[in-house]
Amino acid sequence: MRWASCGAMAVVLLAGVGGAAAGCGGGESGPPEINLYNAPQENIGRIVARCNRRAAGRYRITLNTLPRDADGQREQMVRRLAAGDTGLDVLGLDVMWTAELAEAEWILPWTGAYERQVRRGTLPKPLETATWDGRLYAAPYTTNVQLLWYRSDLVPKPPTTWNGLIRESDRLAAEGRPHYAEVTGAPYEGIVVWFNSVLASAGGSILNTAGETVMLGPPATRALGVMRAFGRSRAADPSISSMREDDVRLAMEGGRAAFQINWPFVYASMAANKPRLLPDFKWAPYPGVDGPGRAPLGGANFGISRYTEHPREAFEAALCLRDPQSQLTAAVMDGLPPTIRTVYDAPQMAEAYPMRQAILDALETAALRPRTPTYQNVSTVTSTILSPPGSIDPVKTEARLRDLISDALESKGVLP
Amino acid sequence: MIRRSETDEKTAERRLGLWLCAPAALIMLLVTGWPILYSVLLSLQRYDLRFPKERAWIGLANYGAVLTDGFWWNAFWVTVLVTVVSVAIELVLGMLLALAMYRTLVARGAIRTLVLIPYGIVTVVAAYGWRYAWTPETGWLAGMLPEGSAPLTERTPALAIIILAEVWKTTPFMALLLMAGLAVVPNDLLQAASMDGATLWQRFFRVTLPLMKPAIMVALLFRTLDAFRIFDDIYVLTNGAADTSSVSVIAYHNLIGGLNLGIGSTMSVLVFLTVAVIAAAFIKGFGISTPGTQGGRR
């Protein structure tokens, strides 16, 4: 219990029934408590328990689970950080939040020995998601790339481009077989990563590298044309505008689809839910515009709250939570790909991650989403404008995106 | 006030009364007045929590940004549409329910309880129920639609579902308010009208409705103000996707999601002003007696 929340509680109690705020006394005994706030992850308890054993009384990590959806997670954390809440220590952050939290000075930079330890052996792309303005602001915990998943009983050779995907779907539809290619077309982050990847494959980007000006332009018009063509083709599920990752996964497990674009967690899910389909459930690189595409990059990093009362212990705890052993647990038990290169060679990985080489390959070329403190705004306007993909008008949509994103960058515009 | 007839004792009593009320009044002012004033102050600033250093006074620029924005006006008209349509449907349905409940002779208590159930369910819970019902694959209502339709992702069907959820939830409340109005219509008046040869319809429109006017107006005022603040149903059903944001939802997105206190507060102030205008219009325009003022303006 911290003083700030005790105070608030006392006020509430006074206003309500009166009485003492029980349990708010000072004089905490025992090791400092490090509050970890993380997205729901089934077996993170094991990781925490192991780190607590290793801490040997220097600190004790308490696991706090955030809401399931990314917006809910971000909201809870930024609201409390904005209020200077000292009850947060280690924060499990989506890779897209680093810039925002660093710019607002809500997370501490990693320096000195801590920084060296994080950089050692960590894959370059995940590391890039943890840096802002040339400094390291988080420790990469898990990474993720989307792949093209397909049924080899229906598709002998997976297509490498979006147009190829459309052609294959047409062929399957003509034969009266499952032919949908499932993508995340609902108006949320899922459609933004899709657009960002198609755009990167077309040789463009949403923002410049510094995250300060809008790029878009002809590559964006082209990418939007690809998405529109896909949205109007027979490859698109009629429910495309409500599909999120889980709907996509279920559509394929249910036998409706021949393809899905999704994160590797779908493999373990297929193995558990539809083992009959598993032998024909194969993966291929993310499709592109002219050739192989650039996969979206996801994952999570650990940041340290700037309001923590135990920074040293918090950094140490975060280091343990993302060390090779912890990452192996997260990978094998929860399907979250590691950010440390050597973990991929662990013998346990072979069974859980038959696609691990494909992940490592995709990580080489993966497309980072725009890095800017106002990413949330950029993402919100983009997803609103792009859904449903079939209604995109490449030239007009590009112009509208350009206007809205430049407003969003200055936190001037209104969010829908 | 007739001051002359007041004795010194009465004056002292009044003063004591005021003193006794003062703490409560002061607290009320602090807890309701200060947040309103604070959001007005915030609405005059450029204040994004992510850029604390760029905080600055910018006058009415936020109002300019919001009032010239397409998303805001879309949300505004969505709110107006949902308010007008849902309150109109609720009035008609509520009146029918009220008449039915009022005239029922058997199991009156049970019927009233039954009718009130939707109002008793927490809005968010009910909204989730509706959301799942209309979600393809899982929903029993979506299952009746042609394959591939996802009504909550398209604007018109989504708005219809939002209105449906609102109507389902608050019609019982409307019925309850209207039933209280029905109770004040004297039975002998209706009997007299009947003796004079008035038909059922004539009795309803010429006798019952005019006498119920105050109750109807209060019910309409309550529901209109309530409906204009619609948040939870939209938040759960679409969260503003496919241009279905209401003013409260868009304000929430800008304040909590966007962390833009300036723009978000501007929206809150505009919502507050609109609600005040609606309330004033009802009270001035229709001569409603609000609770606490005896007899109102008549």
XYZ file of C-alpha atoms in Angstrom:
714
model
C 0.000 0.000 0.000
C 1.386 3.363 -0.988
C 0.832 6.722 0.638
C -0.940 8.263 -2.352
C -3.520 5.552 -2.625
C -3.874 5.396 1.149
C -4.636 9.081 1.200
C -7.243 8.701 -1.501
C -8.728 5.781 0.331
C -8.855 7.685 3.585
C -10.729 10.527 1.891
C -13.213 8.097 0.405
C -13.690 6.388 3.718
C -14.135 9.701 5.522
C -16.713 10.832 3.033
C -18.473 7.503 3.187
C -18.631 5.676 6.464
C -15.794 7.235 8.344
C -13.091 5.256 10.021
C -9.454 4.515 9.662
C -7.817 3.500 6.436
C -6.800 0.101 7.582
C -3.436 -1.294 6.631
C -1.954 2.043 5.650
C 0.598 2.277 8.375
C 4.196 2.999 7.527
C 7.036 0.710 8.428
C 6.815 -1.861 5.644
C 8.683 -4.898 6.679
C 10.477 -7.289 4.395
C 12.047 -6.708 0.994
C 10.879 -3.875 -1.297
C 7.821 -4.799 -3.311
C 8.242 -4.448 -7.082
C 4.894 -4.146 -8.825
C 4.927 -5.647 -12.282
C 2.048 -4.620 -14.528
C 1.742 -6.917 -17.474
C -0.736 -7.987 -20.100
C -2.493 -11.265 -19.348
C -0.068 -14.133 -19.951
C -0.937 -17.560 -18.685
C 2.389 -18.694 -17.316
C 4.039 -15.447 -16.316
C 3.493 -16.507 -12.714
C 6.232 -19.116 -13.161
C 8.625 -16.475 -14.477
C 7.848 -14.186 -11.551
C 8.254 -17.020 -9.048
C 11.638 -17.942 -10.480
C 12.830 -14.330 -10.338
C 11.606 -14.016 -6.768
C 13.632 -17.092 -5.831
C 16.668 -15.669 -7.580
C 16.265 -12.306 -5.870
C 16.873 -14.120 -2.599
C 15.157 -11.489 -0.514
C 16.559 -8.392 -2.226
C 13.102 -7.631 -3.661
C 9.808 -9.357 -4.217
C 7.926 -9.017 -7.514
C 4.136 -8.795 -7.312
C 2.325 -9.576 -10.538
C -0.561 -7.290 -11.511
C -2.512 -8.231 -14.599
C -3.634 -5.512 -16.992
C -6.782 -5.644 -19.154
C -6.786 -7.997 -22.124
C -6.987 -5.390 -24.888
C -4.063 -3.109 -25.702
C -6.100 0.096 -25.420
C -7.246 -0.874 -21.937
C -3.673 -1.674 -20.902
C -2.333 1.595 -22.187
C -5.146 3.593 -20.638
C -4.617 2.178 -17.189
C -0.880 2.761 -17.267
C -0.795 6.236 -18.782
C -3.570 7.433 -16.501
C -1.665 6.336 -13.445
C 1.680 7.554 -14.772
C 0.188 10.946 -15.554
C -0.898 11.118 -11.924
C 2.597 10.202 -10.708
C 1.408 6.963 -9.087
C 4.281 5.341 -7.179
C 2.566 1.968 -7.168
C 3.883 1.052 -10.616
C 7.445 -0.231 -10.968
C 7.984 -2.549 -13.937
C 5.661 -1.993 -16.892
C 4.953 -4.504 -19.631
C 4.687 -2.234 -22.667
C 3.511 -2.883 -26.171
C 6.408 -2.102 -28.520
C 4.467 0.884 -29.880
C 4.323 2.802 -26.604
C 8.039 3.380 -26.034
C 8.185 6.746 -27.801
C 5.093 8.105 -26.084
C 6.097 7.109 -22.568
C 9.710 8.173 -23.072
C 8.757 11.567 -24.498
C 6.401 12.231 -21.609
C 9.228 11.196 -19.259
C 7.129 8.491 -17.661
C 9.771 5.767 -18.034
C 13.443 5.810 -17.061
C 16.188 5.344 -19.645
C 18.352 2.224 -19.359
C 21.984 3.234 -18.897
C 25.351 1.843 -17.878
C 25.554 -1.813 -16.936
C 21.795 -2.263 -17.239
C 21.868 -1.023 -20.817
C 24.832 -3.208 -21.748
C 23.098 -6.238 -20.322
C 19.946 -5.547 -22.366
C 21.801 -4.949 -25.610
C 23.912 -8.090 -25.318
C 22.537 -10.806 -27.621
C 19.234 -9.055 -28.258
C 17.922 -9.098 -31.826
C 18.289 -5.722 -33.587
C 14.648 -5.120 -34.611
C 13.156 -5.654 -31.145
C 15.931 -3.483 -29.761
C 14.929 -0.749 -32.175
C 11.384 -0.779 -30.762
C 12.828 -0.100 -27.312
C 14.809 2.979 -28.281
C 13.653 6.550 -28.662
C 15.748 9.540 -29.558
C 18.895 7.434 -29.554
C 18.440 6.163 -26.008
C 17.306 2.813 -24.704
C 14.036 3.174 -22.804
C 12.966 -0.440 -22.369
C 14.181 -4.009 -22.334
C 12.762 -6.203 -25.122
C 10.871 -9.103 -23.579
C 9.040 -10.780 -26.448
C 8.864 -10.096 -30.155
C 6.437 -11.133 -32.831
C 6.079 -11.226 -36.593
C 3.045 -12.081 -38.665
C 3.287 -14.861 -41.203
C 1.083 -16.166 -43.974
C -0.554 -19.381 -42.732
C -2.127 -21.686 -45.274
C -3.593 -25.128 -45.761
C -1.224 -27.182 -47.863
C -4.055 -29.582 -48.778
C -5.719 -26.714 -50.647
C -2.718 -24.662 -51.704
C 0.315 -26.538 -52.975
C 2.550 -23.477 -53.258
C 1.893 -20.407 -51.091
C 1.664 -17.086 -52.976
C 4.241 -14.409 -52.228
C 2.159 -11.333 -53.098
C -1.288 -9.993 -52.267
C -2.321 -10.332 -55.898
C -1.138 -13.921 -55.874
C -3.271 -14.470 -52.780
C -6.309 -13.071 -54.592
C -5.662 -15.329 -57.599
C -5.337 -18.439 -55.424
C -8.577 -17.565 -53.631
C -10.345 -17.118 -56.958
C -9.164 -20.529 -58.055
C -10.315 -22.188 -54.817
C -13.657 -20.368 -54.973
C -14.182 -21.599 -58.513
C -13.543 -25.138 -57.277
C -16.034 -24.602 -54.483
C -13.486 -25.101 -51.691
C -12.658 -22.962 -48.634
C -11.142 -19.877 -50.195
C -11.081 -16.948 -47.764
C -7.772 -15.322 -46.881
C -8.394 -13.945 -43.397
C -6.872 -10.613 -42.431
C -7.479 -8.248 -39.502
C -9.766 -5.743 -41.222
C -11.635 -4.346 -38.207
C -11.081 -0.662 -37.453
C -8.374 -1.088 -34.801
C -4.611 -1.529 -34.615
C -4.860 -4.712 -36.724
C -5.717 -2.825 -39.896
C -2.951 -0.296 -39.200
C -0.263 -2.994 -39.064
C -1.664 -4.436 -42.286
C -1.521 -1.073 -44.046
C 1.910 -0.314 -42.640
C 3.306 -3.595 -43.939
C 1.768 -3.335 -47.402
C 3.068 0.229 -47.549
C 6.563 -0.899 -46.503
C 6.466 -3.629 -49.170
C 5.539 -0.957 -51.709
C 8.646 0.952 -50.651
C 6.987 3.658 -48.582
C 6.293 4.582 -44.977
C 3.671 6.474 -42.990
C 6.154 8.858 -41.331
C 9.786 9.750 -41.843
C 12.382 8.033 -39.654
C 12.364 10.809 -37.081
C 8.598 10.431 -36.795
C 8.046 14.114 -37.466
C 6.520 14.415 -40.936
C 4.023 12.474 -43.026
C 5.470 10.538 -45.953
C 2.757 8.430 -47.647
C 2.651 9.642 -51.299
C 2.633 7.367 -54.394
C 3.714 4.182 -52.514
C 0.768 4.739 -50.174
C -1.647 5.155 -53.081
C -0.341 1.900 -54.453
C -0.629 0.106 -51.105
C -4.161 1.409 -50.671
C -4.991 0.095 -54.141
C -3.748 -3.354 -53.104
C -5.870 -3.307 -49.937
C -8.931 -2.141 -51.835
C -8.498 -4.843 -54.491
C -8.149 -7.416 -51.736
C -11.189 -6.072 -49.876
C -13.318 -6.431 -52.997
C -11.994 -9.817 -54.066
C -13.318 -13.269 -53.241
C -10.370 -13.691 -50.883
C -11.982 -11.272 -48.431
C -14.253 -12.768 -45.802
C -17.646 -11.000 -45.849
C -17.017 -10.196 -42.155
C -13.641 -8.609 -42.969
C -14.589 -5.322 -41.312
C -15.119 -6.999 -37.951
C -12.170 -9.403 -37.995
C -9.523 -9.183 -35.278
C -6.678 -11.645 -34.583
C -8.889 -14.100 -32.736
C -11.698 -14.007 -35.305
C -9.103 -14.656 -37.995
C -7.725 -17.623 -36.072
C -11.195 -19.060 -35.453
C -12.245 -18.646 -39.086
C -9.355 -20.804 -40.188
C -9.796 -23.359 -37.397
C -13.467 -23.520 -38.346
C -12.519 -24.535 -41.886
C -13.836 -21.412 -43.643
C -10.482 -20.131 -44.782
C -7.590 -21.377 -46.859
C -5.245 -18.641 -45.632
C -4.781 -16.387 -42.646
C -2.370 -13.593 -41.895
C -1.588 -13.833 -38.207
C 0.922 -14.088 -35.369
C 2.569 -17.459 -34.598
C 0.289 -18.149 -31.600
C -2.144 -19.640 -34.117
C 0.077 -22.694 -34.459
C -0.268 -23.800 -30.832
C -3.962 -22.982 -31.022
C -4.456 -25.125 -34.107
C -2.541 -27.958 -32.458
C -4.824 -27.770 -29.438
C -8.169 -27.138 -31.143
C -7.963 -28.816 -34.541
C -5.139 -31.371 -34.475
C -6.757 -32.954 -37.554
C -5.849 -29.873 -39.622
C -2.366 -29.463 -38.129
C -0.405 -31.662 -40.586
C -1.558 -29.435 -43.466
C -1.238 -26.187 -41.528
C 1.839 -24.490 -42.997
C 3.466 -21.086 -42.859
C 5.146 -18.845 -45.421
C 6.632 -15.333 -45.442
C 4.275 -12.370 -45.242
C 2.972 -11.463 -48.715
C 4.194 -8.320 -50.444
C 3.371 -6.092 -53.378
C 5.968 -7.072 -55.981
C 7.650 -9.936 -54.136
C 7.945 -11.216 -50.574
C 6.580 -8.685 -48.119
C 7.774 -7.117 -44.893
C 6.030 -8.585 -41.878
C 4.489 -6.467 -39.118
C 6.554 -6.415 -35.953
C 4.947 -6.818 -32.550
C 5.985 -7.792 -29.073
C 6.414 -6.368 -25.615
C 9.149 -4.549 -23.703
C 9.710 -3.862 -20.032
C 9.907 -0.234 -18.998
C 10.655 1.159 -15.546
C 8.263 3.759 -14.204
C 9.923 7.027 -13.408
C 7.849 7.220 -10.216
C 9.141 3.938 -8.821
C 10.494 4.162 -5.294
C 12.952 1.317 -5.887
C 14.585 1.957 -9.273
C 17.588 -0.293 -8.674
C 15.465 -3.289 -7.691
C 13.010 -2.547 -10.531
C 15.766 -2.635 -13.163
C 17.149 -5.855 -11.697
C 13.705 -7.433 -11.604
C 13.059 -6.480 -15.233
C 16.401 -7.951 -16.269
C 15.505 -11.236 -14.630
C 12.000 -11.229 -16.135
C 13.499 -11.029 -19.622
C 16.613 -13.172 -19.202
C 17.050 -16.202 -21.518
C 15.442 -18.616 -19.073
C 12.366 -16.387 -18.634
C 12.083 -15.862 -22.378
C 12.273 -19.584 -22.968
C 9.389 -20.120 -20.537
C 7.338 -17.417 -22.276
C 8.134 -18.903 -25.668
C 7.516 -22.559 -24.955
C 4.568 -22.215 -22.575
C 2.828 -19.088 -23.851
C 3.817 -18.897 -27.506
C 5.656 -15.566 -27.277
C 8.774 -15.467 -29.498
C 12.015 -14.515 -27.686
C 14.073 -11.383 -28.315
C 17.410 -12.984 -27.387
C 18.998 -14.756 -30.341
C 20.413 -17.752 -28.465
C 17.040 -18.750 -26.997
C 15.942 -19.878 -30.463
C 18.585 -22.623 -30.353
C 17.286 -24.153 -27.127
C 16.242 -27.769 -27.684
C 12.716 -27.195 -26.277
C 12.085 -24.650 -29.039
C 12.059 -27.240 -31.817
C 8.732 -28.744 -30.820
C 6.925 -25.557 -29.819
C 8.391 -23.493 -32.661
C 8.762 -25.471 -35.860
C 8.476 -22.085 -37.600
C 11.289 -20.467 -35.603
C 13.552 -20.037 -38.617
C 10.730 -18.316 -40.515
C 10.319 -15.939 -37.560
C 14.037 -15.153 -37.474
C 14.052 -14.564 -41.241
C 10.998 -12.308 -41.071
C 12.624 -10.379 -38.214
C 15.423 -9.380 -40.578
C 13.110 -7.367 -42.818
C 10.145 -6.706 -40.525
C 8.451 -3.327 -40.935
C 8.442 -1.146 -37.847
C 5.347 0.950 -37.312
C 5.830 4.721 -37.196
C 7.680 5.790 -34.082
C 6.190 8.916 -32.581
C 4.893 9.949 -29.170
C 1.510 10.508 -30.804
C 1.342 6.997 -32.228
C -2.002 6.380 -30.545
C -3.535 9.280 -32.476
C -1.901 8.291 -35.763
C -3.148 4.744 -35.326
C -6.690 5.771 -34.378
C -7.231 8.031 -37.377
C -5.606 5.531 -39.723
C -7.770 2.639 -38.610
C -10.901 4.769 -38.839
C -10.149 5.846 -42.387
C -9.140 2.422 -43.724
C -12.013 0.245 -42.595
C -13.680 -1.398 -44.444
C -10.861 -1.952 -46.946
C -13.267 -2.400 -49.851
C -14.398 1.212 -49.527
C -10.883 2.668 -49.904
C -10.463 5.169 -52.733
C -6.651 5.176 -53.110
C -6.120 8.809 -54.162
C -8.747 10.379 -51.918
C -7.937 8.153 -48.966
C -4.239 9.005 -49.229
C -5.020 12.730 -49.152
C -7.376 12.377 -46.198
C -4.891 10.237 -44.277
C -2.209 12.823 -44.927
C -4.350 15.635 -43.464
C -5.525 13.711 -40.437
C -2.131 12.230 -39.596
C -0.357 15.591 -39.771
C -2.971 17.000 -37.375
C -2.538 13.968 -35.142
C 1.238 14.482 -35.031
C 0.733 17.920 -33.543
C -1.901 16.599 -31.150
C -4.062 19.298 -32.683
C -6.735 17.329 -34.409
C -9.756 15.656 -32.936
C -9.720 11.899 -32.505
C -12.763 10.085 -33.867
C -40.967 37.080 1.104
C -42.953 38.985 3.687
C -40.177 40.287 5.869
C -42.360 42.541 7.989
C -44.130 39.679 9.691
C -40.906 38.003 10.682
C -39.938 38.284 14.271
C -36.345 38.529 15.451
C -36.608 34.964 16.578
C -37.498 33.849 13.095
C -34.584 35.765 11.578
C -32.192 34.097 13.963
C -33.671 30.754 13.112
C -33.200 31.435 9.451
C -29.618 32.457 10.004
C -28.957 29.300 11.981
C -30.539 27.333 9.144
C -28.239 28.942 6.631
C -25.210 28.243 8.774
C -26.236 24.647 9.122
C -26.665 24.337 5.371
C -23.447 26.140 4.555
C -21.021 23.204 4.876
C -23.171 21.046 2.632
C -23.554 23.848 0.111
C -19.834 24.485 0.184
C -19.016 20.841 -0.391
C -21.531 20.697 -3.235
C -19.877 23.710 -4.789
C -16.453 22.140 -4.428
C -17.338 18.757 -5.802
C -19.531 19.922 -8.675
C -18.555 23.510 -9.317
C -14.809 23.106 -9.281
C -14.599 20.286 -11.861
C -16.789 22.278 -14.225
C -14.692 25.394 -13.769
C -11.525 23.338 -14.120
C -12.633 21.823 -17.419
C -13.470 25.301 -18.699
C -9.941 26.378 -17.766
C -8.460 23.295 -19.428
C -10.468 23.919 -22.590
C -8.632 27.230 -22.999
C -5.220 25.555 -23.028
C -3.131 23.481 -25.333
C -2.545 20.652 -22.901
C -1.549 17.220 -24.048
C -0.330 15.023 -21.192
C 2.379 13.584 -23.437
C 3.880 17.015 -24.062
C 3.723 18.631 -20.641
C 6.304 21.238 -21.680
C 4.135 22.567 -24.481
C 1.263 23.482 -22.200
C 0.036 26.991 -23.068
C -2.977 29.261 -22.960
C -4.509 29.426 -26.404
C -7.843 31.137 -25.863
C -10.689 29.713 -27.864
C -8.509 27.825 -30.382
C -9.669 24.439 -29.054
C -13.276 25.466 -29.624
C -12.340 26.411 -33.175
C -10.641 23.047 -33.700
C -13.564 21.050 -32.321
C -16.353 23.068 -33.935
C -14.801 22.842 -37.399
C -14.111 19.126 -37.118
C -16.040 16.548 -39.100
C -15.708 13.822 -36.452
C -17.209 16.080 -33.795
C -20.216 17.054 -35.876
C -20.733 13.483 -36.919
C -20.776 12.498 -33.252
C -23.099 15.395 -32.474
C -25.659 14.404 -35.078
C -25.407 10.745 -34.105
C -26.196 11.789 -30.541
C -29.134 13.926 -31.656
C -30.463 11.118 -33.837
C -30.163 8.506 -31.098
C -31.742 10.878 -28.575
C -34.715 11.901 -30.705
C -35.508 8.485 -32.137
C -35.029 6.496 -28.952
C -36.977 8.962 -26.774
C -39.830 9.062 -29.310
C -40.074 5.272 -29.420
C -39.777 5.064 -25.650
C -42.609 7.563 -25.200
C -45.033 5.559 -27.322
C -43.990 2.166 -25.957
C -43.789 3.520 -22.427
C -47.321 4.913 -22.684
C -48.652 1.584 -23.937
C -46.888 -0.241 -21.126
C -48.119 2.279 -18.563
C -51.708 1.902 -19.736
C -51.391 -1.862 -19.669
C -49.889 -1.857 -16.197
C -52.420 0.665 -14.906
C -55.426 -1.204 -16.207
C -54.259 -4.686 -15.292
C -56.425 -6.195 -12.644
C -54.574 -9.442 -12.030
C -51.014 -9.879 -10.804
C -50.339 -6.179 -10.974
C -47.248 -6.324 -8.787
C -45.757 -9.215 -10.693
C -46.305 -7.508 -14.049
C -44.742 -4.256 -12.868
C -41.734 -6.112 -11.549
C -41.407 -8.030 -14.780
C -41.553 -4.899 -16.889
C -38.877 -3.246 -14.794
C -36.306 -6.018 -15.233
C -34.482 -4.463 -18.231
C -34.080 -1.228 -16.288
C -32.639 -3.133 -13.367
C -29.867 -4.726 -15.422
C -26.602 -2.826 -15.420
C -26.325 -1.034 -18.781
C -22.862 -2.348 -19.556
C -23.933 -5.918 -18.867
C -26.997 -5.535 -21.080
C -24.870 -3.915 -23.772
C -22.490 -6.886 -23.771
C -25.507 -9.141 -24.118
C -26.592 -7.220 -27.187
C -23.086 -7.142 -28.560
C -22.668 -10.892 -28.394
C -26.167 -11.424 -29.737
C -25.281 -9.448 -32.851
C -21.786 -10.841 -33.334
C -21.480 -13.306 -36.208
C -20.761 -16.913 -35.188
C -21.566 -16.470 -31.490
C -24.773 -14.481 -31.589
C -28.312 -15.821 -31.671
C -29.589 -12.696 -33.426
C -26.712 -12.500 -35.906
C -27.395 -16.143 -36.729
C -30.753 -15.149 -38.193
C -29.110 -12.745 -40.645
C -27.698 -13.797 -44.010
C -24.227 -15.297 -43.724
C -21.408 -12.817 -43.584
C -23.424 -9.902 -42.239
C -21.811 -8.165 -39.317
C -24.402 -5.534 -38.378
C -22.250 -3.844 -35.746
C -19.583 -2.951 -38.284
C -21.881 -1.026 -40.605
C -23.147 2.374 -39.711
C -26.905 2.160 -40.218
C -27.452 -1.267 -38.663
C -25.097 -0.378 -35.826
C -27.052 2.795 -35.048
C -30.302 0.834 -35.181
C -28.900 -1.668 -32.686
C -27.687 1.115 -30.406
C -31.167 2.664 -30.453
C -32.735 -0.732 -29.849
C -30.505 -1.320 -26.825
C -31.386 2.110 -25.420
C -35.113 1.610 -25.971
C -35.048 -1.856 -24.454
C -33.258 -0.569 -21.389
C -35.163 2.604 -20.587
C -38.723 2.060 -21.794
C -39.627 0.609 -18.355
C -38.391 3.791 -16.687
C -40.504 5.849 -19.048
C -43.489 3.619 -18.340
C -43.012 4.056 -14.623
C -42.940 7.842 -14.876
C -45.986 7.840 -17.140
C -47.893 5.526 -14.852
C -47.460 8.034 -12.060
C -49.027 10.560 -14.436
C -51.926 8.256 -15.235
C -52.702 7.962 -11.556
C -53.526 11.666 -11.297
C -56.231 11.494 -13.979
C -59.544 11.399 -12.013
C -61.649 8.427 -12.910
C -64.946 10.346 -12.650
C -63.748 12.712 -15.347
C -63.259 9.798 -17.699
C -66.632 8.397 -16.710
C -68.299 11.734 -17.356
C -66.683 11.921 -20.788
C -67.855 8.430 -21.484
C -71.423 9.392 -20.478
C -71.232 12.293 -22.898
C -70.495 9.813 -25.667
C -66.731 10.265 -26.040
C -65.050 7.304 -27.667
C -62.045 5.555 -26.178
C -59.692 7.531 -28.417
C -61.382 10.826 -27.634
C -61.167 10.127 -23.907
C -57.478 9.341 -24.235
C -56.506 12.304 -26.394
C -58.890 14.930 -24.961
C -58.966 14.028 -21.278
C -56.120 11.750 -20.237
C -53.264 13.244 -22.254
C -53.847 16.934 -21.373
C -54.075 16.076 -17.701
C -50.915 14.016 -17.950
C -48.946 16.733 -19.704
C -46.765 17.665 -16.726
C -45.844 14.037 -16.133
C -45.108 13.474 -19.825
C -42.927 16.566 -19.985
C -40.934 15.580 -16.920
C -40.476 12.099 -18.342
C -39.350 13.538 -21.674
C -36.954 15.956 -20.000
C -35.364 13.226 -17.896
C -35.016 10.845 -20.776
C -33.769 13.436 -23.260
C -31.023 14.608 -20.930
C -30.170 11.025 -20.135
C -30.183 9.927 -23.778
C -28.023 12.839 -24.842
C -25.279 11.639 -22.542
C -25.353 8.142 -24.071
C -22.032 6.451 -23.476
C -22.033 2.868 -22.230
C -24.168 1.289 -24.942
C -22.033 2.795 -27.711
C -18.781 2.136 -25.881
C -19.568 -1.556 -25.612
C -21.367 -2.104 -28.906
C -19.102 -0.297 -31.365
C -16.755 1.956 -29.383
C -17.427 4.559 -32.029
C -16.368 2.458 -35.010
C -18.095 3.065 -38.351
C -18.895 6.673 -37.369
C -21.125 5.787 -34.441
C -19.439 7.865 -31.723
C -21.685 9.980 -29.543
C -20.409 13.233 -28.074
C -19.584 11.517 -24.786
C -17.706 8.703 -26.516
C -15.658 11.076 -28.655
C -14.868 13.212 -25.601
C -13.722 10.080 -23.796
C -11.519 9.049 -26.720
C -9.812 12.416 -26.809
C -9.441 12.757 -23.052
C -8.553 9.265 -21.914
C -7.230 7.599 -25.059
C -5.648 10.652 -26.666
C -4.562 12.214 -23.346
C -5.450 15.551 -24.885
C -6.908 17.440 -21.944
C -7.434 20.625 -23.955
C -9.514 19.133 -26.764
C -11.235 16.629 -24.483
C -12.269 19.301 -21.980
C -13.529 21.488 -24.785
C -15.810 18.650 -25.818
C -16.976 18.125 -22.240
C -17.804 21.799 -21.936
C -19.736 21.691 -25.208
C -21.675 18.639 -24.015
C -22.416 20.444 -20.758
C -23.644 23.532 -22.613
C -25.859 21.479 -24.909
C -27.406 19.652 -21.980
C -28.019 23.009 -20.261
C -29.690 24.341 -23.408
C -31.932 21.276 -23.658
C -32.945 21.576 -20.016
C -33.613 25.317 -20.357
C -35.643 24.754 -23.517
C -37.821 22.182 -21.800
C -38.348 24.268 -18.700
C -38.948 27.603 -20.434
C -40.559 26.328 -23.605
C -42.885 23.736 -22.256
C -43.465 25.165 -18.830
C -42.384 22.059 -17.017
C -42.547 22.102 -13.303
C -39.305 20.672 -12.138
C -39.289 18.689 -8.932
C -39.038 21.043 -5.984
C -40.861 24.006 -7.538
C -44.478 23.705 -6.613
C -46.785 24.330 -9.526
C -43.998 25.650 -11.701
C -44.753 28.732 -13.779
C -48.476 28.343 -13.861
